[in-house]
mmCIF file of C-alpha atoms and ligand atoms in Angstrom:
data_model
loop_
_atom_site.group_PDB
_atom_site.id
_atom_site.type_symbol
_atom_site.label_atom_id
_atom_site.label_comp_id
_atom_site.label_asym_id
_atom_site.label_seq_id
_atom_site.Cartn_x
_atom_site.Cartn_y
_atom_site.Cartn_z
ATOM 1 C CA UNK A 632 137.161 -137.101 -10.138
ATOM 2 C CA UNK A 633 137.228 -133.418 -9.837
ATOM 3 C CA UNK A 634 138.858 -131.901 -13.618
ATOM 4 C CA UNK A 635 139.280 -128.847 -11.783
ATOM 5 C CA UNK A 636 143.546 -128.347 -12.316
ATOM 6 C CA UNK A 637 145.360 -128.637 -8.776
ATOM 7 C CA UNK A 638 149.064 -126.214 -8.849
ATOM 8 C CA UNK A 639 151.009 -127.184 -5.687
ATOM 9 C CA UNK A 640 150.427 -123.576 -3.359
ATOM 10 C CA UNK A 641 150.301 -119.974 -4.837
ATOM 11 C CA UNK A 642 151.260 -118.349 -2.305
ATOM 12 C CA UNK A 643 154.802 -118.448 -2.549
ATOM 13 C CA UNK A 644 156.527 -116.375 -5.359
ATOM 14 C CA UNK A 645 158.242 -117.731 -8.446
ATOM 15 C CA UNK A 646 161.026 -116.405 -7.694
ATOM 16 C CA UNK A 647 161.416 -118.617 -3.988
ATOM 17 C CA UNK A 648 159.994 -121.594 -6.177
ATOM 18 C CA UNK A 649 163.191 -120.743 -8.578
ATOM 19 C CA UNK A 650 165.230 -121.063 -5.904
ATOM 20 C CA UNK A 651 164.240 -123.752 -4.043
ATOM 21 C CA UNK A 652 164.590 -125.955 -7.266
ATOM 22 C CA UNK A 653 167.755 -124.832 -6.741
ATOM 23 C CA UNK A 654 168.553 -125.842 -3.490
ATOM 24 C CA UNK A 655 167.230 -128.677 -4.118
ATOM 25 C CA UNK A 656 169.260 -129.985 -7.530
ATOM 26 C CA UNK A 657 172.553 -128.531 -5.497
ATOM 27 C CA UNK A 658 171.485 -130.934 -2.503
ATOM 28 C CA UNK A 659 170.844 -133.522 -4.885
ATOM 29 C CA UNK A 660 174.389 -133.168 -6.846
ATOM 30 C CA UNK A 661 176.363 -133.169 -3.672
ATOM 31 C CA UNK A 662 175.261 -136.294 -3.181
ATOM 32 C CA UNK A 663 177.154 -137.893 -5.984
ATOM 33 C CA UNK A 664 179.711 -135.166 -5.695
ATOM 34 C CA UNK A 665 179.034 -134.264 -9.192
ATOM 35 C CA UNK A 666 176.785 -133.995 -11.858
ATOM 36 C CA UNK A 667 174.553 -131.518 -14.584
ATOM 37 C CA UNK A 668 174.279 -129.259 -11.503
ATOM 38 C CA UNK A 669 175.154 -125.723 -13.978
ATOM 39 C CA UNK A 670 172.062 -127.444 -16.397
ATOM 40 C CA UNK A 671 170.029 -126.978 -13.311
ATOM 41 C CA UNK A 672 170.587 -124.125 -12.239
ATOM 42 C CA UNK A 673 170.678 -122.262 -15.596
ATOM 43 C CA UNK A 674 166.265 -123.872 -16.098
ATOM 44 C CA UNK A 675 165.049 -123.688 -12.932
ATOM 45 C CA UNK A 676 162.958 -120.348 -13.216
ATOM 46 C CA UNK A 677 162.065 -121.692 -15.958
ATOM 47 C CA UNK A 678 161.281 -124.905 -14.461
ATOM 48 C CA UNK A 679 159.418 -122.829 -11.530
ATOM 49 C CA UNK A 680 157.579 -120.698 -14.416
ATOM 50 C CA UNK A 681 156.642 -124.516 -15.583
ATOM 51 C CA UNK A 682 155.565 -125.759 -12.177
ATOM 52 C CA UNK A 683 154.559 -122.649 -10.522
ATOM 53 C CA UNK A 684 152.503 -121.105 -13.065
ATOM 54 C CA UNK A 685 151.550 -123.075 -16.600
ATOM 55 C CA UNK A 686 150.663 -126.693 -16.028
ATOM 56 C CA UNK A 687 148.418 -128.295 -15.177
ATOM 57 C CA UNK A 688 148.450 -131.778 -12.903
ATOM 58 C CA UNK A 689 147.915 -133.241 -9.516
ATOM 59 C CA UNK A 690 150.233 -133.325 -7.401
ATOM 60 C CA UNK A 691 148.992 -136.579 -5.469
ATOM 61 C CA UNK A 692 148.016 -138.068 -8.850
ATOM 62 C CA UNK A 693 150.627 -137.880 -11.529
ATOM 63 C CA UNK A 694 149.044 -139.876 -14.012
ATOM 64 C CA UNK A 695 145.999 -137.897 -14.038
ATOM 65 C CA UNK A 696 143.630 -137.920 -17.334
ATOM 66 C CA UNK A 697 143.804 -134.461 -17.181
ATOM 67 C CA UNK A 698 147.134 -132.871 -16.369
ATOM 68 C CA UNK A 699 148.906 -131.172 -18.749
ATOM 69 C CA UNK A 700 152.740 -133.467 -19.860
ATOM 70 C CA UNK A 701 155.913 -132.454 -19.020
ATOM 71 C CA UNK A 702 158.498 -133.920 -21.502
ATOM 72 C CA UNK A 703 161.420 -133.613 -20.452
ATOM 73 C CA UNK A 704 164.120 -134.686 -23.872
ATOM 74 C CA UNK A 705 167.170 -134.181 -21.858
ATOM 75 C CA UNK A 706 167.633 -136.414 -19.906
ATOM 76 C CA UNK A 707 170.903 -135.177 -18.236
ATOM 77 C CA UNK A 708 168.775 -133.021 -17.239
ATOM 78 C CA UNK A 709 166.679 -135.368 -14.748
ATOM 79 C CA UNK A 710 168.198 -133.570 -11.783
ATOM 80 C CA UNK A 711 166.881 -130.602 -12.282
ATOM 81 C CA UNK A 712 163.261 -132.034 -12.806
ATOM 82 C CA UNK A 713 163.866 -134.583 -9.755
ATOM 83 C CA UNK A 714 164.228 -131.366 -8.215
ATOM 84 C CA UNK A 715 161.003 -129.519 -9.625
ATOM 85 C CA UNK A 716 158.811 -132.753 -8.911
ATOM 86 C CA UNK A 717 160.264 -132.180 -5.177
ATOM 87 C CA UNK A 718 158.872 -129.283 -4.734
ATOM 88 C CA UNK A 719 156.138 -129.261 -6.761
ATOM 89 C CA UNK A 720 155.032 -132.009 -3.618
ATOM 90 C CA UNK A 721 155.027 -134.652 -6.566
ATOM 91 C CA UNK A 722 158.529 -136.475 -5.366
ATOM 92 C CA UNK A 723 158.802 -136.905 -1.704
ATOM 93 C CA UNK A 724 161.407 -135.092 -0.073
ATOM 94 C CA UNK A 725 163.478 -137.469 1.783
ATOM 95 C CA UNK A 726 164.087 -139.091 -1.352
ATOM 96 C CA UNK A 727 166.425 -136.253 -2.351
ATOM 97 C CA UNK A 728 169.606 -137.853 -0.779
ATOM 98 C CA UNK A 729 168.854 -140.971 -3.048
ATOM 99 C CA UNK A 730 169.874 -139.051 -6.665
ATOM 100 C CA UNK A 731 171.664 -141.699 -8.563
ATOM 101 C CA UNK A 732 172.247 -144.173 -6.123
ATOM 102 C CA UNK A 733 171.261 -148.382 -6.843
ATOM 103 C CA UNK A 734 167.495 -148.903 -6.620
ATOM 104 C CA UNK A 735 167.169 -145.317 -6.149
ATOM 105 C CA UNK A 736 163.863 -143.606 -8.620
ATOM 106 C CA UNK A 737 166.360 -141.287 -8.760
ATOM 107 C CA UNK A 738 168.038 -142.367 -11.820
ATOM 108 C CA UNK A 739 171.380 -139.955 -13.771
ATOM 109 C CA UNK A 740 169.633 -140.024 -16.475
ATOM 110 C CA UNK A 741 165.666 -139.762 -16.250
ATOM 111 C CA UNK A 742 163.212 -142.724 -16.971
ATOM 112 C CA UNK A 743 159.790 -143.065 -17.075
ATOM 113 C CA UNK A 744 159.190 -146.143 -15.563
ATOM 114 C CA UNK A 745 161.171 -145.268 -12.345
ATOM 115 C CA UNK A 746 160.026 -141.704 -11.451
ATOM 116 C CA UNK A 747 156.271 -140.363 -11.052
ATOM 117 C CA UNK A 748 156.325 -137.218 -12.607
ATOM 118 C CA UNK A 749 158.435 -138.237 -15.824
ATOM 119 C CA UNK A 750 156.553 -138.820 -18.656
ATOM 120 C CA UNK A 751 159.802 -139.908 -21.069
ATOM 121 C CA UNK A 752 162.854 -142.018 -20.773
ATOM 122 C CA UNK A 753 165.237 -139.204 -22.181
ATOM 123 C CA UNK A 754 168.917 -140.186 -22.940
ATOM 124 C CA UNK A 755 169.490 -140.449 -26.635
ATOM 125 C CA UNK A 756 169.542 -136.625 -27.576
ATOM 126 C CA UNK A 757 167.067 -135.575 -29.918
ATOM 127 C CA UNK A 758 163.855 -137.536 -29.381
ATOM 128 C CA UNK A 759 161.659 -136.224 -26.849
ATOM 129 C CA UNK A 760 159.754 -133.486 -29.726
ATOM 130 C CA UNK A 761 158.950 -135.759 -31.680
ATOM 131 C CA UNK A 762 157.387 -138.310 -28.817
ATOM 132 C CA UNK A 763 155.918 -134.868 -27.763
ATOM 133 C CA UNK A 764 153.451 -134.373 -31.025
ATOM 134 C CA UNK A 765 152.660 -138.143 -30.765
ATOM 135 C CA UNK A 766 150.770 -137.329 -27.315
ATOM 136 C CA UNK A 767 149.698 -133.692 -28.611
ATOM 137 C CA UNK A 768 148.238 -136.024 -31.761
ATOM 138 C CA UNK A 769 146.709 -138.724 -29.069
ATOM 139 C CA UNK A 770 145.443 -136.104 -27.142
ATOM 140 C CA UNK A 771 143.400 -133.929 -30.162
ATOM 141 C CA UNK A 772 142.145 -137.308 -31.201
ATOM 142 C CA UNK A 773 140.629 -137.343 -27.562
ATOM 143 C CA UNK A 774 139.126 -134.137 -27.566
ATOM 144 C CA UNK A 775 141.622 -133.527 -24.740
ATOM 145 C CA UNK A 776 142.128 -129.787 -23.805
ATOM 146 C CA UNK A 777 145.265 -131.017 -22.556
ATOM 147 C CA UNK A 778 148.934 -129.281 -22.957
ATOM 148 C CA UNK A 779 152.146 -131.382 -23.766
ATOM 149 C CA UNK A 780 155.416 -128.956 -23.316
ATOM 150 C CA UNK A 781 158.692 -130.440 -24.685
ATOM 151 C CA UNK A 782 161.819 -129.410 -22.762
ATOM 152 C CA UNK A 783 165.131 -129.534 -24.955
ATOM 153 C CA UNK A 784 168.311 -128.481 -25.111
ATOM 154 C CA UNK A 785 170.272 -126.385 -27.788
ATOM 155 C CA UNK A 786 172.530 -129.485 -28.358
ATOM 156 C CA UNK A 787 169.212 -131.225 -29.797
ATOM 157 C CA UNK A 788 168.876 -128.795 -32.927
ATOM 158 C CA UNK A 789 171.778 -130.922 -34.169
ATOM 159 C CA UNK A 790 169.515 -134.071 -34.410
ATOM 160 C CA UNK A 791 167.965 -134.248 -38.115
ATOM 161 C CA UNK A 792 164.757 -136.408 -35.978
ATOM 162 C CA UNK A 793 164.429 -132.332 -33.965
ATOM 163 C CA UNK A 794 163.489 -131.138 -37.353
ATOM 164 C CA UNK A 795 161.922 -133.939 -38.939
ATOM 165 C CA UNK A 796 158.848 -133.018 -35.757
ATOM 166 C CA UNK A 797 159.317 -129.876 -36.121
ATOM 167 C CA UNK A 798 157.622 -130.365 -39.310
ATOM 168 C CA UNK A 799 155.873 -132.656 -38.775
ATOM 169 C CA UNK A 800 154.107 -130.241 -35.350
ATOM 170 C CA UNK A 801 153.042 -127.372 -37.952
ATOM 171 C CA UNK A 802 152.197 -129.546 -40.200
ATOM 172 C CA UNK A 803 149.466 -130.998 -38.233
ATOM 173 C CA UNK A 804 148.613 -127.550 -36.630
ATOM 174 C CA UNK A 805 149.741 -128.615 -32.839
ATOM 175 C CA UNK A 806 148.473 -125.874 -31.241
ATOM 176 C CA UNK A 807 148.259 -127.660 -27.809
ATOM 177 C CA UNK A 808 152.312 -128.689 -27.992
ATOM 178 C CA UNK A 809 153.818 -126.115 -26.269
ATOM 179 C CA UNK A 810 158.450 -126.415 -27.028
ATOM 180 C CA UNK A 811 160.562 -124.936 -24.815
ATOM 181 C CA UNK A 812 164.408 -125.063 -26.078
ATOM 182 C CA UNK A 813 167.071 -123.820 -23.094
ATOM 183 C CA UNK A 814 169.059 -122.107 -24.792
ATOM 184 C CA UNK A 815 172.524 -122.212 -22.563
ATOM 185 C CA UNK A 816 174.750 -121.813 -25.523
ATOM 186 C CA UNK A 817 176.629 -125.146 -24.561
ATOM 187 C CA UNK A 818 176.703 -128.713 -25.246
ATOM 188 C CA UNK A 819 179.662 -131.547 -24.117
ATOM 189 C CA UNK A 820 181.713 -130.598 -26.700
ATOM 190 C CA UNK A 821 181.681 -126.976 -26.411
ATOM 191 C CA UNK A 822 180.187 -123.543 -27.461
ATOM 192 C CA UNK A 823 176.541 -124.929 -29.513
ATOM 193 C CA UNK A 824 177.726 -122.227 -32.584
ATOM 194 C CA UNK A 825 180.536 -123.310 -32.643
ATOM 195 C CA UNK A 826 178.962 -127.561 -33.430
ATOM 196 C CA UNK A 827 176.726 -126.001 -35.844
ATOM 197 C CA UNK A 828 175.439 -122.556 -35.868
ATOM 198 C CA UNK A 829 171.371 -123.087 -34.864
ATOM 199 C CA UNK A 830 171.053 -119.083 -35.597
ATOM 200 C CA UNK A 831 168.741 -117.266 -36.792
ATOM 201 C CA UNK A 832 166.884 -120.150 -34.543
ATOM 202 C CA UNK A 833 163.555 -118.221 -34.299
ATOM 203 C CA UNK A 834 162.567 -118.504 -37.981
ATOM 204 C CA UNK A 835 163.922 -121.544 -38.479
ATOM 205 C CA UNK A 836 160.490 -122.503 -36.163
ATOM 206 C CA UNK A 837 158.754 -120.028 -38.119
ATOM 207 C CA UNK A 838 158.809 -121.112 -41.376
ATOM 208 C CA UNK A 839 157.898 -124.823 -39.999
ATOM 209 C CA UNK A 840 154.341 -122.344 -38.748
ATOM 210 C CA UNK A 841 155.446 -122.626 -35.004
ATOM 211 C CA UNK A 842 153.886 -119.137 -32.998
ATOM 212 C CA UNK A 843 157.888 -118.501 -31.606
ATOM 213 C CA UNK A 844 158.034 -116.561 -28.556
ATOM 214 C CA UNK A 845 162.423 -115.596 -27.501
ATOM 215 C CA UNK A 846 163.401 -114.613 -24.243
ATOM 216 C CA UNK A 847 165.809 -114.365 -21.056
ATOM 217 C CA UNK A 848 164.961 -118.150 -19.949
ATOM 218 C CA UNK A 849 166.426 -116.130 -16.471
ATOM 219 C CA UNK A 850 164.169 -113.286 -16.354
ATOM 220 C CA UNK A 851 161.245 -114.457 -14.396
ATOM 221 C CA UNK A 852 158.526 -112.683 -15.265
ATOM 222 C CA UNK A 853 159.799 -112.627 -19.081
ATOM 223 C CA UNK A 854 159.118 -116.275 -18.838
ATOM 224 C CA UNK A 855 155.797 -115.880 -16.816
ATOM 225 C CA UNK A 856 154.172 -113.253 -20.091
ATOM 226 C CA UNK A 857 156.086 -115.832 -22.680
ATOM 227 C CA UNK A 858 154.508 -118.961 -20.884
ATOM 228 C CA UNK A 859 151.260 -117.619 -21.137
ATOM 229 C CA UNK A 860 151.772 -115.889 -24.632
ATOM 230 C CA UNK A 861 151.946 -119.085 -25.669
ATOM 231 C CA UNK A 862 149.140 -121.468 -23.901
ATOM 232 C CA UNK A 863 147.036 -118.782 -24.826
ATOM 233 C CA UNK A 864 147.843 -118.022 -28.356
ATOM 234 C CA UNK A 865 144.840 -118.353 -31.162
ATOM 235 C CA UNK A 866 146.790 -119.666 -34.193
ATOM 236 C CA UNK A 867 146.024 -123.152 -34.679
ATOM 237 C CA UNK A 868 149.644 -123.955 -34.864
ATOM 238 C CA UNK A 869 152.800 -125.152 -32.385
ATOM 239 C CA UNK A 870 154.324 -123.103 -30.170
ATOM 240 C CA UNK A 871 157.510 -122.570 -28.467
ATOM 241 C CA UNK A 872 159.640 -120.559 -25.985
ATOM 242 C CA UNK A 873 163.282 -120.508 -26.685
ATOM 243 C CA UNK A 874 164.553 -119.808 -23.693
ATOM 244 C CA UNK A 875 168.115 -117.917 -22.936
ATOM 245 C CA UNK A 876 169.815 -118.940 -19.688
ATOM 246 C CA UNK A 877 173.067 -118.552 -18.108
ATOM 247 C CA UNK A 878 174.477 -122.763 -16.738
ATOM 248 C CA UNK A 879 174.902 -122.001 -13.445
ATOM 249 C CA UNK A 880 172.770 -118.760 -12.920
ATOM 250 C CA UNK A 881 173.000 -118.007 -9.040
ATOM 251 C CA UNK A 882 176.525 -119.397 -7.448
ATOM 252 C CA UNK A 883 178.783 -117.284 -10.219
ATOM 253 C CA UNK A 884 181.421 -119.368 -9.635
ATOM 254 C CA UNK A 885 179.967 -122.129 -10.956
ATOM 255 C CA UNK A 886 178.141 -119.625 -13.405
ATOM 256 C CA UNK A 887 182.380 -118.711 -14.752
ATOM 257 C CA UNK A 888 183.206 -122.582 -14.580
ATOM 258 C CA UNK A 889 184.625 -123.700 -18.048
ATOM 259 C CA UNK A 890 184.208 -126.679 -19.007
ATOM 260 C CA UNK A 891 180.616 -126.939 -17.485
ATOM 261 C CA UNK A 892 178.506 -129.612 -18.982
ATOM 262 C CA UNK A 893 179.602 -132.082 -16.504
ATOM 263 C CA UNK A 894 180.779 -129.861 -12.994
ATOM 264 C CA UNK A 895 182.842 -131.723 -10.508
ATOM 265 C CA UNK A 896 182.725 -129.941 -7.612
ATOM 266 C CA UNK A 897 185.149 -129.656 -4.702
ATOM 267 C CA UNK A 898 183.458 -130.723 -1.060
ATOM 268 C CA UNK A 899 183.219 -127.042 0.289
ATOM 269 C CA UNK A 900 182.173 -125.603 -2.445
ATOM 270 C CA UNK A 901 178.337 -127.365 -2.758
ATOM 271 C CA UNK A 902 178.239 -125.774 1.506
ATOM 272 C CA UNK A 903 179.691 -122.657 -0.278
ATOM 273 C CA UNK A 904 177.249 -122.688 -3.268
ATOM 274 C CA UNK A 905 173.932 -123.394 -1.206
ATOM 275 C CA UNK A 906 174.891 -120.312 1.057
ATOM 276 C CA UNK A 907 175.466 -118.159 -1.678
ATOM 277 C CA UNK A 908 171.783 -119.407 -3.136
ATOM 278 C CA UNK A 909 170.562 -117.875 0.079
ATOM 279 C CA UNK A 910 171.919 -115.137 0.080
ATOM 280 C CA UNK A 911 170.423 -114.620 -2.824
ATOM 281 C CA UNK A 912 167.073 -116.043 -1.584
ATOM 282 C CA UNK A 913 163.981 -114.258 -3.504
ATOM 283 C CA UNK A 914 165.816 -111.749 -5.526
HETATM 284 C C1 TPP B 838 172.241 -139.187 -30.093
HETATM 285 C C2 TPP B 838 172.759 -138.539 -29.252
HETATM 286 N N1 TPP B 838 174.205 -138.209 -28.953
HETATM 287 C C3 TPP B 838 175.034 -138.280 -28.370
HETATM 288 C C4 TPP B 838 174.931 -137.898 -27.461
HETATM 289 C C5 TPP B 838 175.720 -137.512 -25.773
HETATM 290 N N2 TPP B 838 175.516 -136.542 -25.218
HETATM 291 C C6 TPP B 838 175.034 -136.863 -24.144
HETATM 292 S S1 TPP B 838 174.690 -134.739 -23.257
HETATM 293 C C7 TPP B 838 175.139 -134.406 -25.370
HETATM 294 C C8 TPP B 838 175.523 -133.188 -25.107
HETATM 295 C C9 TPP B 838 173.811 -132.567 -25.571
HETATM 296 O O1 TPP B 838 174.247 -130.783 -25.636
HETATM 297 P P1 TPP B 838 173.263 -129.881 -24.674
HETATM 298 O O2 TPP B 838 172.164 -130.361 -24.059
HETATM 299 O O3 TPP B 838 172.913 -128.659 -25.256
HETATM 300 O O4 TPP B 838 174.394 -129.941 -23.523
HETATM 301 P P2 TPP B 838 174.691 -128.910 -22.180
HETATM 302 O O5 TPP B 838 173.738 -127.668 -22.278
HETATM 303 O O6 TPP B 838 173.667 -129.430 -21.189
HETATM 304 O O7 TPP B 838 175.172 -128.782 -21.993
HETATM 305 C C10 TPP B 838 175.619 -134.912 -25.850
HETATM 306 C C11 TPP B 838 176.248 -134.869 -26.920
HETATM 307 C C12 TPP B 838 173.884 -138.318 -26.505
HETATM 308 N N3 TPP B 838 172.948 -138.969 -25.746
HETATM 309 N N4 TPP B 838 172.680 -139.002 -27.852
HETATM 310 MG MG1 MG B 839 172.888 -126.668 -24.138
#
């Protein structure tokens, strides 16, 4: 088997990819009438860079040994990952309408056993980084040059297990591990900083021997540059890209919602949201 990396299509812009990921997420959300839509819209730019710039994978062979692993620590962000996996050609587009249904491969909380391309099962917050540390250690022992990416949320910064994993990664000098934290400023109980104030965040990871970059997670060029810097950093240390994102990004009336952890969207609003996205396509 070829060990050449394969990325799905290269002649489509990252902005267009992000638009299509957002669109897929809205179409899935519409099936259920509600869901973790604001997070999906917020993280789409990061997912576009991940799947169409950074990650090495073969869409037709999601378990290809030479792939980079993309771990989704946050089970409830599954809708966002499905949207990206569909765009990447790892999941078929026509499965989108099964989202959240009985016997669907696309359950509302991510399950590795159900979904091609879903590396880990999330749901209980704070475990993804620890699993990613184990994967990164294992890959190193096998002399693999694959990277492990782990996307986790600012709510997961409240979990002690996240910090145990962070210290472990720094101690083991895991230069094949790239953390991505979505600092959208919100959690189920309201503003993140009102629950536990994790700022200043960068120095905390630096203290655990991580190479840290902080970026506007909705500035696609900045995210791409940050991902490149993280991957090509030459220090023997894990890397983290802290992404400040805006929930609901791309659909202003959803951005403006206050209780946005689990959004209920009225039937006519889905079409309005899609029309707004179409208007801003590629911008
Ligand atoms: C260990 C654990 N504690 C509590 C929960 C319940 N829970 C689900 S999502 C969530 C909010 C987590 O924060 P974040 O992921 O930042 O929320 P978002 O940005 O999606 O609003 C909580 C507390 C859980 N899933 N796991
Ligand atoms: Mg959050």
